[in-house]
Short mmCIF file of C-alpha atoms and ligand atoms in Angstrom, two decimals:
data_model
loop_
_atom_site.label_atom_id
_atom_site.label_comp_id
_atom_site.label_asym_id
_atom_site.label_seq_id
_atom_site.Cartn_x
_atom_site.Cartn_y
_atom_site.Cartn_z
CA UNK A 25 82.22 88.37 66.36
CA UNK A 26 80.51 88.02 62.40
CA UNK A 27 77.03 88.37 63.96
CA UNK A 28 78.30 91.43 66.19
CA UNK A 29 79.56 93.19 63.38
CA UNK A 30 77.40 91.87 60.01
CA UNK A 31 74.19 91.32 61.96
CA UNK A 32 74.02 93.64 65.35
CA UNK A 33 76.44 96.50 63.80
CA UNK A 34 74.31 97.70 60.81
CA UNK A 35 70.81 98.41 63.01
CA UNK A 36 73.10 100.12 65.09
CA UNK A 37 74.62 101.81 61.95
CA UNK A 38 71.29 103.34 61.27
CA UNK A 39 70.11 104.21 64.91
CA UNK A 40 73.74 106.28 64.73
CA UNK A 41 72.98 107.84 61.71
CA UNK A 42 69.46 108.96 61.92
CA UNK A 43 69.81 109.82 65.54
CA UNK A 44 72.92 111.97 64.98
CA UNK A 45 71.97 113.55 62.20
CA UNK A 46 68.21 114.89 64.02
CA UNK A 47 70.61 115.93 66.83
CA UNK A 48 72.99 117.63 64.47
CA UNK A 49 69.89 119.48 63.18
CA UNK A 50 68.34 120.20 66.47
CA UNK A 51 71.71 121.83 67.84
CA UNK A 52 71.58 123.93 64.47
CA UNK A 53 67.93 125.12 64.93
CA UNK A 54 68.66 126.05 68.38
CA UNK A 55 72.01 127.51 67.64
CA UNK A 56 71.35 132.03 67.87
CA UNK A 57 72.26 133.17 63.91
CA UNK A 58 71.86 136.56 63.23
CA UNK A 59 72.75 135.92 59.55
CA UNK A 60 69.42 133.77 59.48
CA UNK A 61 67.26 136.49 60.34
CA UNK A 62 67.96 138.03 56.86
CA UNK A 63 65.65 135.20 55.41
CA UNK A 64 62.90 136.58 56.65
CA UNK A 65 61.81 138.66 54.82
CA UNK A 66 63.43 136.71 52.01
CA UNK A 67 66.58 137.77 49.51
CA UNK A 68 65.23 139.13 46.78
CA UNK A 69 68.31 138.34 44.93
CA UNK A 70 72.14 137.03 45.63
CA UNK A 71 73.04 133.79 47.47
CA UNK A 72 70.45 133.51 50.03
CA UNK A 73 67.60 132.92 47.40
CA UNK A 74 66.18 130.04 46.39
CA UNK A 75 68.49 129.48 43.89
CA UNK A 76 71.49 130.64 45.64
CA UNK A 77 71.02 127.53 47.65
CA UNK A 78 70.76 125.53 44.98
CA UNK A 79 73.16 127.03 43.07
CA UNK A 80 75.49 126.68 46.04
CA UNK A 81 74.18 123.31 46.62
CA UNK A 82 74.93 121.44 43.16
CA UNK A 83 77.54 123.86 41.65
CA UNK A 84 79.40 124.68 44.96
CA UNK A 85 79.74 128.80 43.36
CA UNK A 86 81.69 130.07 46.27
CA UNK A 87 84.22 127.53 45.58
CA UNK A 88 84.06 128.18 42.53
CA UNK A 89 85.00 131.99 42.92
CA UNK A 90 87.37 130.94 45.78
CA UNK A 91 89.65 128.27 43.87
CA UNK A 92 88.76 127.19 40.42
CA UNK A 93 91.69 124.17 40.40
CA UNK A 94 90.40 122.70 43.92
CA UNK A 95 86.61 123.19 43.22
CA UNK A 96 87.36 120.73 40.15
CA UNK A 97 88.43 118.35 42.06
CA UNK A 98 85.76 118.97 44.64
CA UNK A 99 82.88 118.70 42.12
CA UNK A 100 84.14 115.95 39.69
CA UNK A 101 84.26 113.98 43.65
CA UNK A 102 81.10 114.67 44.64
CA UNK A 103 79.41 114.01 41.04
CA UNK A 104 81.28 110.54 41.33
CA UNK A 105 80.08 109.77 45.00
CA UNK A 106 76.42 110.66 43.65
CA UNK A 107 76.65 108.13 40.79
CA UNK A 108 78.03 105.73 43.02
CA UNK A 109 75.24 106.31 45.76
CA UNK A 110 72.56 105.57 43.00
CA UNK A 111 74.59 102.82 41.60
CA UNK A 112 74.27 100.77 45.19
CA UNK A 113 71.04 100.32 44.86
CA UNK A 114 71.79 97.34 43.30
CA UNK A 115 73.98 96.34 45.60
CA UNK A 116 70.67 95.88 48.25
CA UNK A 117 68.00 94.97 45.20
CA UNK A 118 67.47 94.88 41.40
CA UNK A 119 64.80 96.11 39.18
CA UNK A 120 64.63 93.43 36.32
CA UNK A 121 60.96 94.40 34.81
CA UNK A 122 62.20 98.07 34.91
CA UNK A 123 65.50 97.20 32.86
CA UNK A 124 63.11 94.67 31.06
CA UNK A 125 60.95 97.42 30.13
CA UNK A 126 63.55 100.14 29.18
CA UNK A 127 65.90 97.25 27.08
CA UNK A 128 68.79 98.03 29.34
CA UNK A 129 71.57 95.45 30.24
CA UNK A 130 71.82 96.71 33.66
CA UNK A 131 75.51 94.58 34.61
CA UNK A 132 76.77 96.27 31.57
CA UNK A 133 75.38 99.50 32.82
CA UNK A 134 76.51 99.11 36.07
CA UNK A 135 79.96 97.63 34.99
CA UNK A 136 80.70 100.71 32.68
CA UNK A 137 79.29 103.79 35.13
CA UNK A 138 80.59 102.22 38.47
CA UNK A 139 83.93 101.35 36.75
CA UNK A 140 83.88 105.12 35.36
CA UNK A 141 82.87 106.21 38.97
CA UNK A 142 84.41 103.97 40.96
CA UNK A 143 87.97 105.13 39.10
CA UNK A 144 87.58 109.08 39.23
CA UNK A 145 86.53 109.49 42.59
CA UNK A 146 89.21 107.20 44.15
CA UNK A 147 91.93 109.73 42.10
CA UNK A 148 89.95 113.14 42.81
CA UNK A 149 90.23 111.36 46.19
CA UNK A 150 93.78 111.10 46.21
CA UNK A 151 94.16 114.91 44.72
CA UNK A 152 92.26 116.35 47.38
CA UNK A 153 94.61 114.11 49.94
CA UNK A 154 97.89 114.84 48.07
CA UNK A 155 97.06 118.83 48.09
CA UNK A 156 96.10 118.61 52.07
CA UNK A 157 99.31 117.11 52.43
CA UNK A 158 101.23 119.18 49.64
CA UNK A 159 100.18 122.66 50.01
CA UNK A 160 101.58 124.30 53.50
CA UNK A 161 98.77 127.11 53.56
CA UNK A 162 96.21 123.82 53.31
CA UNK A 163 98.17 121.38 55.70
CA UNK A 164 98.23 124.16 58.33
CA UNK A 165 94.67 124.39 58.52
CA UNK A 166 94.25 120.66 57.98
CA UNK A 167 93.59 118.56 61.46
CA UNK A 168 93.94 114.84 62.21
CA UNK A 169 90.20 114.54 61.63
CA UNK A 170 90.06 115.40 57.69
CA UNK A 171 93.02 113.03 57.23
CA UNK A 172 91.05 110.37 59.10
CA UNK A 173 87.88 110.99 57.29
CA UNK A 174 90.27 111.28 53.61
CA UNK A 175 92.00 108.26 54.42
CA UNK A 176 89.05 106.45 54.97
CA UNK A 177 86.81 107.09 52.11
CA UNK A 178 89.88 106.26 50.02
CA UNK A 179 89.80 102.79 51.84
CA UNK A 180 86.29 102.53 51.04
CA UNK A 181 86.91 103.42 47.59
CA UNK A 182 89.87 101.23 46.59
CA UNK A 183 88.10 98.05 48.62
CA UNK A 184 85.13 98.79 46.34
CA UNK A 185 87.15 98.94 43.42
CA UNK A 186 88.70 95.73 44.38
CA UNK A 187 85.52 94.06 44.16
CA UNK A 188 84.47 95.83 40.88
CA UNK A 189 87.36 95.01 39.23
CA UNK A 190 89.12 92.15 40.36
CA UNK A 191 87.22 88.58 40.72
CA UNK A 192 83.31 88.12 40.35
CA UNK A 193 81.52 89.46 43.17
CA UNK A 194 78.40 87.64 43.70
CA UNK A 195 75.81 90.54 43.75
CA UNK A 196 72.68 88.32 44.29
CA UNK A 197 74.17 86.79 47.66
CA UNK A 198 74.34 90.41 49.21
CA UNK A 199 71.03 90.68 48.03
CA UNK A 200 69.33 88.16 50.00
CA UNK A 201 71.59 89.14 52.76
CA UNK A 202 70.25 92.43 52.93
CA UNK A 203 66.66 91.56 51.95
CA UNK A 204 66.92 89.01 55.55
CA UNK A 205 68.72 92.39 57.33
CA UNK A 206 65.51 94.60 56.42
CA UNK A 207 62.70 92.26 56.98
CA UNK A 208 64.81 90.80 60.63
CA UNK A 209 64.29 87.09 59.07
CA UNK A 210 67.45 85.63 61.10
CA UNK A 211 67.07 82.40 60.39
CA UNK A 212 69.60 80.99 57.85
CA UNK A 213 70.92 84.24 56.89
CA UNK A 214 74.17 84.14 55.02
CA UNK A 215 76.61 87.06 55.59
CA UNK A 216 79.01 87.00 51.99
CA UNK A 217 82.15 85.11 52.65
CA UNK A 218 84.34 87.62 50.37
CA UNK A 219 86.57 89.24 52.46
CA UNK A 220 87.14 92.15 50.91
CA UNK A 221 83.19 92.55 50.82
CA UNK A 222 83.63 92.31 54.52
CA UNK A 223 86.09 94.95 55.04
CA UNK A 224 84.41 97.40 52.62
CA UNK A 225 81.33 96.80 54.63
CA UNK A 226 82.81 97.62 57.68
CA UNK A 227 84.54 100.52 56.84
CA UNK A 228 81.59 102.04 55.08
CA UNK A 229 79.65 101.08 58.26
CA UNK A 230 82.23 103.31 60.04
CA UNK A 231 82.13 106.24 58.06
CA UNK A 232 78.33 106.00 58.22
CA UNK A 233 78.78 106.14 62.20
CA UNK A 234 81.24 109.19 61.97
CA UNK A 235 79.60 111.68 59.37
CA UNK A 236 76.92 112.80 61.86
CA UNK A 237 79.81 114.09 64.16
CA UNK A 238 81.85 115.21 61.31
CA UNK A 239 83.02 117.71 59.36
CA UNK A 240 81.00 115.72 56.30
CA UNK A 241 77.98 117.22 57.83
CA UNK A 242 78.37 120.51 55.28
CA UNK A 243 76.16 119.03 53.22
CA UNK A 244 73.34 119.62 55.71
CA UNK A 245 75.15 122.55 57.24
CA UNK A 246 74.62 124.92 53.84
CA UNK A 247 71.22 125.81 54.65
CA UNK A 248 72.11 126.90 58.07
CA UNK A 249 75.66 128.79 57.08
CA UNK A 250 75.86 132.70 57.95
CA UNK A 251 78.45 133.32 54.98
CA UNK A 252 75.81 132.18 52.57
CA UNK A 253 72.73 134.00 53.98
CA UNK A 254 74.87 136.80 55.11
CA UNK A 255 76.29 137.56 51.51
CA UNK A 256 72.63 138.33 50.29
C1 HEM B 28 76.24 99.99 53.33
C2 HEM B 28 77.35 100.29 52.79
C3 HEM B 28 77.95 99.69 51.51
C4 HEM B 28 77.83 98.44 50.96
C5 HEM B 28 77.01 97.27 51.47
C6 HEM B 28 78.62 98.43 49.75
C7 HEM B 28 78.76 97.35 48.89
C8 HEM B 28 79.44 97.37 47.69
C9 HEM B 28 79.50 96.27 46.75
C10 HEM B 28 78.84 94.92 46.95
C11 HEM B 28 80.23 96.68 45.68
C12 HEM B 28 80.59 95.86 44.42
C13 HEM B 28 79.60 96.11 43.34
C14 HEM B 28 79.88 95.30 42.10
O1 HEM B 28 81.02 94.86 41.89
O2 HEM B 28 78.94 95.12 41.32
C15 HEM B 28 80.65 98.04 45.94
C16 HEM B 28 81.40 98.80 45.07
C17 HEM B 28 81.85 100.08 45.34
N1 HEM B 28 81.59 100.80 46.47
FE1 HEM B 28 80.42 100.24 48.04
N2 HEM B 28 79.21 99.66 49.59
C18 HEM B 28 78.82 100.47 50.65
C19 HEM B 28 79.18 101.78 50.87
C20 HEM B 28 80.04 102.51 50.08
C21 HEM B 28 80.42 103.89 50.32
C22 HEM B 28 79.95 104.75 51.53
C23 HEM B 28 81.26 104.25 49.30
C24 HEM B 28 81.97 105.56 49.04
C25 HEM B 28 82.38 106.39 49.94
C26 HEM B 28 81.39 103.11 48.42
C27 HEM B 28 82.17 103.08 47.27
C28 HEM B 28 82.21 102.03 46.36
C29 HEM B 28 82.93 102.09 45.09
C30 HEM B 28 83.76 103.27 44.57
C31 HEM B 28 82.70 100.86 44.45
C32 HEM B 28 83.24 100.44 43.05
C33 HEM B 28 82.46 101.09 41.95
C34 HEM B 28 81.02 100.62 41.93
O3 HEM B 28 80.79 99.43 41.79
O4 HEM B 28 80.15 101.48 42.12
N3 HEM B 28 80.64 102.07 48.92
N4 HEM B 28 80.15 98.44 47.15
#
């Protein structure tokens, strides 16, 4: 069962991914959108220029103008995710001549920012789960899917907290692991013993399986959406 799901599980993790995503993207292309057409010839100004999209992108400015209390939330969340996303690069290898180079203590580094991160999002988290649940005009247009997607990024986050802050996670160990994963050397490998590694791992693999099919696709959706090219 540990080599199905810490040795066979994350290729297929990837295959999922990549694959779903390219056939997310394909079904997009394909998909008839008058609101497209109006990109050629290209906005001059308004939200379908250059940086509309980016505005829209980074700042989320619709939201903004929509709901200035939940687009908070939203942004603080997704600024948190993106600092933790960079921070886990660590998790798979480590740059000591870089942090050699710049003077850096990188586990301090890492300790402060990913604490900082790791803290905020898991709360933002919880807003944005408390206000689907609180808020009747948001519940009613709230499915079982966002509450399965909420609930399980929170998992993620408070099993990576877990590790963050409770006892000493050895980083170097996950490392190797990872380093044998990517270059298929079998032999010997050592999946980490912590268990709450484990579970982290698993769930993460999960929601890496389920965002192609979900509704966490917006973030590829944006350049595709006929309210933003429409508006221009
Ligand atoms: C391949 C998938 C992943 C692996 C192998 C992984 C592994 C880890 C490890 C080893 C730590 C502990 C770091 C330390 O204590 O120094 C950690 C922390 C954390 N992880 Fe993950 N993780 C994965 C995906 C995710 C995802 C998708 C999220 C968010 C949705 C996430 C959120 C966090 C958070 C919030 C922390 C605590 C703060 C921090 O150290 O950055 N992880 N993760």
């Amino acid at each position: 069962m540990n080599t199905f799901l810490f040795i066979f599980l994350p290729y297929l993790t990837v295959i999922v991914f990549i694959g779903g995503i390219a056939f997310r993207l394909t079904v997009w292309r394909k998909t008839p959108s008058p609101g497209r057409m109006t990109l050629f010839p290209a906005p001059s100004k308004g939200a379908g220029t250059f940086w509309g999209v980016v505005r829209e992108s980074f700042l989320f400015s619709s939201l903004f103008k929509g709901d200035r209390t939940f687009w908070g939330f939203a942004w603080v969340f997704h600024v948190a995710l993106l600092l933790i996303f960079v921070g886990h690069v660590r998790v798979f290898t480590d740059f000591p001549a870089l942090w050699a180079a710049l003077n850096i203590d990188a586990d301090t580094m890492s300790a402060t920012f990913g604490g900082i991160a790791g803290v905020i999002i898991a709360l933002t988290a919880l807003v944005l789960l408390v206000r689907r649940i609180g808020i009747v005009r948001v519940r009613e247009i709230t499915n079982s899917t966002d509450f399965f997607a909420l609930i399980l990024i929170l998992a993620i986050l408070l099993t990576g907290n877990m590790m963050r802050f409770g006892e000493h996670f050895d980083l170097e160990l996950t490392r190797t692991y990872f380093s044998q994963l990517m270059t298929l050397s079998f032999t010997g490998i050592e999946i980490p013993l912590s268990g709450i590694f484990r579970v982290h791992f698993l769930l993460a693999q999960l929601l890496i399986i389920y965002i192609p099919f979900s509704k966490i696709m917006h973030l590829g959706g944006i350049f595709f959406t006929q309210t933003l090219v429409q508006r221009s």
